[in-house]
PDB file of C-alpha atoms in Angstrom:
ATOM      1  CA  MET F   1     -17.388 -15.985 -44.987  1.00  0.00           C
ATOM      2  CA  ARG F   2     -15.752 -19.163 -45.556  1.00  0.00           C
ATOM      3  CA  THR F   3     -12.112 -18.776 -44.532  1.00  0.00           C
ATOM      4  CA  GLU F   4     -10.907 -22.074 -43.799  1.00  0.00           C
ATOM      5  CA  GLY F   5      -7.271 -22.685 -44.620  1.00  0.00           C
ATOM      6  CA  HIS F   6      -6.350 -18.961 -44.661  1.00  0.00           C
ATOM      7  CA  THR F   7      -3.876 -17.154 -42.236  1.00  0.00           C
ATOM      8  CA  PRO F   8      -5.175 -15.068 -39.369  1.00  0.00           C
ATOM      9  CA  PRO F   9      -4.585 -11.852 -40.950  1.00  0.00           C
ATOM     10  CA  ILE F  10      -6.902 -12.933 -43.975  1.00  0.00           C
ATOM     11  CA  VAL F  11      -9.355 -14.284 -41.722  1.00  0.00           C
ATOM     12  CA  ALA F  12      -9.459 -10.810 -39.755  1.00  0.00           C
ATOM     13  CA  ILE F  13     -10.001  -8.901 -42.979  1.00  0.00           C
ATOM     14  CA  ALA F  14     -12.515 -11.336 -44.550  1.00  0.00           C
ATOM     15  CA  ARG F  15     -15.121 -10.631 -41.648  1.00  0.00           C
ATOM     16  CA  PHE F  16     -15.568  -6.889 -42.867  1.00  0.00           C
ATOM     17  CA  PHE F  17     -17.095  -8.393 -46.061  1.00  0.00           C
ATOM     18  CA  ALA F  18     -20.220  -9.336 -44.122  1.00  0.00           C
ATOM     19  CA  TRP F  19     -23.641  -7.432 -45.631  1.00  0.00           C
ATOM     20  CA  ASP F  20     -26.465  -9.059 -43.874  1.00  0.00           C
ATOM     21  CA  HIS F  21     -26.496  -6.456 -41.209  1.00  0.00           C
ATOM     22  CA  LEU F  22     -26.973  -3.730 -43.710  1.00  0.00           C
ATOM     23  CA  PRO F  23     -30.317  -2.351 -44.858  1.00  0.00           C
ATOM     24  CA  PRO F  24     -31.614  -3.796 -48.276  1.00  0.00           C
ATOM     25  CA  HIS F  25     -30.398  -0.590 -50.351  1.00  0.00           C
ATOM     26  CA  LEU F  26     -26.962  -0.946 -49.001  1.00  0.00           C
ATOM     27  CA  GLN F  27     -26.780  -4.676 -49.205  1.00  0.00           C
ATOM     28  CA  ALA F  28     -27.443  -4.372 -52.778  1.00  0.00           C
ATOM     29  CA  VAL F  29     -23.945  -2.529 -52.945  1.00  0.00           C
ATOM     30  CA  SER F  30     -22.161  -4.452 -50.553  1.00  0.00           C
ATOM     31  CA  ARG F  31     -23.183  -8.073 -51.585  1.00  0.00           C
ATOM     32  CA  PRO F  32     -21.400  -8.140 -54.922  1.00  0.00           C
ATOM     33  CA  VAL F  33     -18.199  -7.100 -53.502  1.00  0.00           C
ATOM     34  CA  GLY F  34     -18.365  -9.490 -50.559  1.00  0.00           C
ATOM     35  CA  GLU F  35     -19.134 -12.256 -53.208  1.00  0.00           C
ATOM     36  CA  LEU F  36     -15.935 -11.150 -55.106  1.00  0.00           C
ATOM     37  CA  ALA F  37     -14.153 -11.525 -52.000  1.00  0.00           C
ATOM     38  CA  GLN F  38     -15.403 -14.946 -51.208  1.00  0.00           C
ATOM     39  CA  HIS F  39     -14.491 -16.139 -54.676  1.00  0.00           C
ATOM     40  CA  MET F  40     -10.968 -14.745 -54.096  1.00  0.00           C
ATOM     41  CA  LEU F  41     -10.821 -16.658 -50.772  1.00  0.00           C
ATOM     42  CA  ASP F  42     -12.111 -19.837 -52.342  1.00  0.00           C
ATOM     43  CA  THR F  43      -9.681 -19.771 -55.327  1.00  0.00           C
ATOM     44  CA  LEU F  44      -6.343 -18.054 -54.073  1.00  0.00           C
ATOM     45  CA  PRO F  45      -4.015 -19.358 -51.379  1.00  0.00           C
ATOM     46  CA  SER F  46      -3.073 -17.364 -48.392  1.00  0.00           C
ATOM     47  CA  SER F  47      -0.368 -14.821 -49.220  1.00  0.00           C
ATOM     48  CA  ASP F  48       0.606 -11.269 -48.553  1.00  0.00           C
ATOM     49  CA  GLU F  49      -0.553 -10.345 -51.869  1.00  0.00           C
ATOM     50  CA  LEU F  50      -4.382 -11.822 -51.146  1.00  0.00           C
ATOM     51  CA  ALA F  51      -4.124 -10.033 -47.851  1.00  0.00           C
ATOM     52  CA  ALA F  52      -3.201  -6.808 -49.803  1.00  0.00           C
ATOM     53  CA  GLY F  53      -5.989  -7.280 -52.576  1.00  0.00           C
ATOM     54  CA  LEU F  54      -8.562  -7.911 -49.911  1.00  0.00           C
ATOM     55  CA  ARG F  55      -7.465  -4.698 -47.781  1.00  0.00           C
ATOM     56  CA  LYS F  56      -8.010  -2.820 -51.277  1.00  0.00           C
ATOM     57  CA  LEU F  57     -11.117  -4.384 -52.068  1.00  0.00           C
ATOM     58  CA  LEU F  58     -12.479  -3.630 -48.488  1.00  0.00           C
ATOM     59  CA  GLU F  59     -11.569   0.099 -48.932  1.00  0.00           C
ATOM     60  CA  ALA F  60     -13.372   0.098 -52.241  1.00  0.00           C
ATOM     61  CA  LYS F  61     -16.590  -1.544 -50.989  1.00  0.00           C
ATOM     62  CA  ASP F  62     -16.656   1.044 -47.923  1.00  0.00           C
ATOM     63  CA  CYS F  63     -16.405   3.904 -50.324  1.00  0.00           C
ATOM     64  CA  LEU F  64     -19.150   2.484 -52.644  1.00  0.00           C
ATOM     65  CA  VAL F  65     -21.530   1.865 -49.726  1.00  0.00           C
ATOM     66  CA  ARG F  66     -20.962   5.255 -48.293  1.00  0.00           C
ATOM     67  CA  ALA F  67     -21.719   6.505 -51.889  1.00  0.00           C
ATOM     68  CA  ALA F  68     -24.900   4.802 -51.600  1.00  0.00           C
ATOM     69  CA  VAL F  69     -26.018   6.519 -47.996  1.00  0.00           C
ATOM     70  CA  PRO F  70     -28.261   9.349 -48.926  1.00  0.00           C
ATOM     71  CA  PRO F  71     -26.573  12.661 -48.078  1.00  0.00           C
ATOM     72  CA  ASP F  72     -29.244  13.636 -45.614  1.00  0.00           C
ATOM     73  CA  SER F  73     -28.832  10.711 -43.318  1.00  0.00           C
ATOM     74  CA  PRO F  74     -28.323  11.271 -39.790  1.00  0.00           C
ATOM     75  CA  LYS F  75     -24.723  10.789 -38.582  1.00  0.00           C
ATOM     76  CA  GLU F  76     -24.081   8.685 -35.615  1.00  0.00           C
ATOM     77  CA  GLU F  77     -22.096  10.044 -32.986  1.00  0.00           C
TER      78      GLU F  77
END
């Protein structure tokens, strides 16, 4: 993610929008959310509201990716 000009808390959140480490079927879910996050980073100034919005978007992305994981997938321990 491109985070130039943003505050450290926003940079810390932005790193969790990466999708290239995921298998292709999960990238298909994660990538559009990551692209939206990047658009917000590119167009909005750093602020508490941007940080809050990114946190909420991250929560949504995590839920959507988990929804795409087959129910019989092995659990990591």
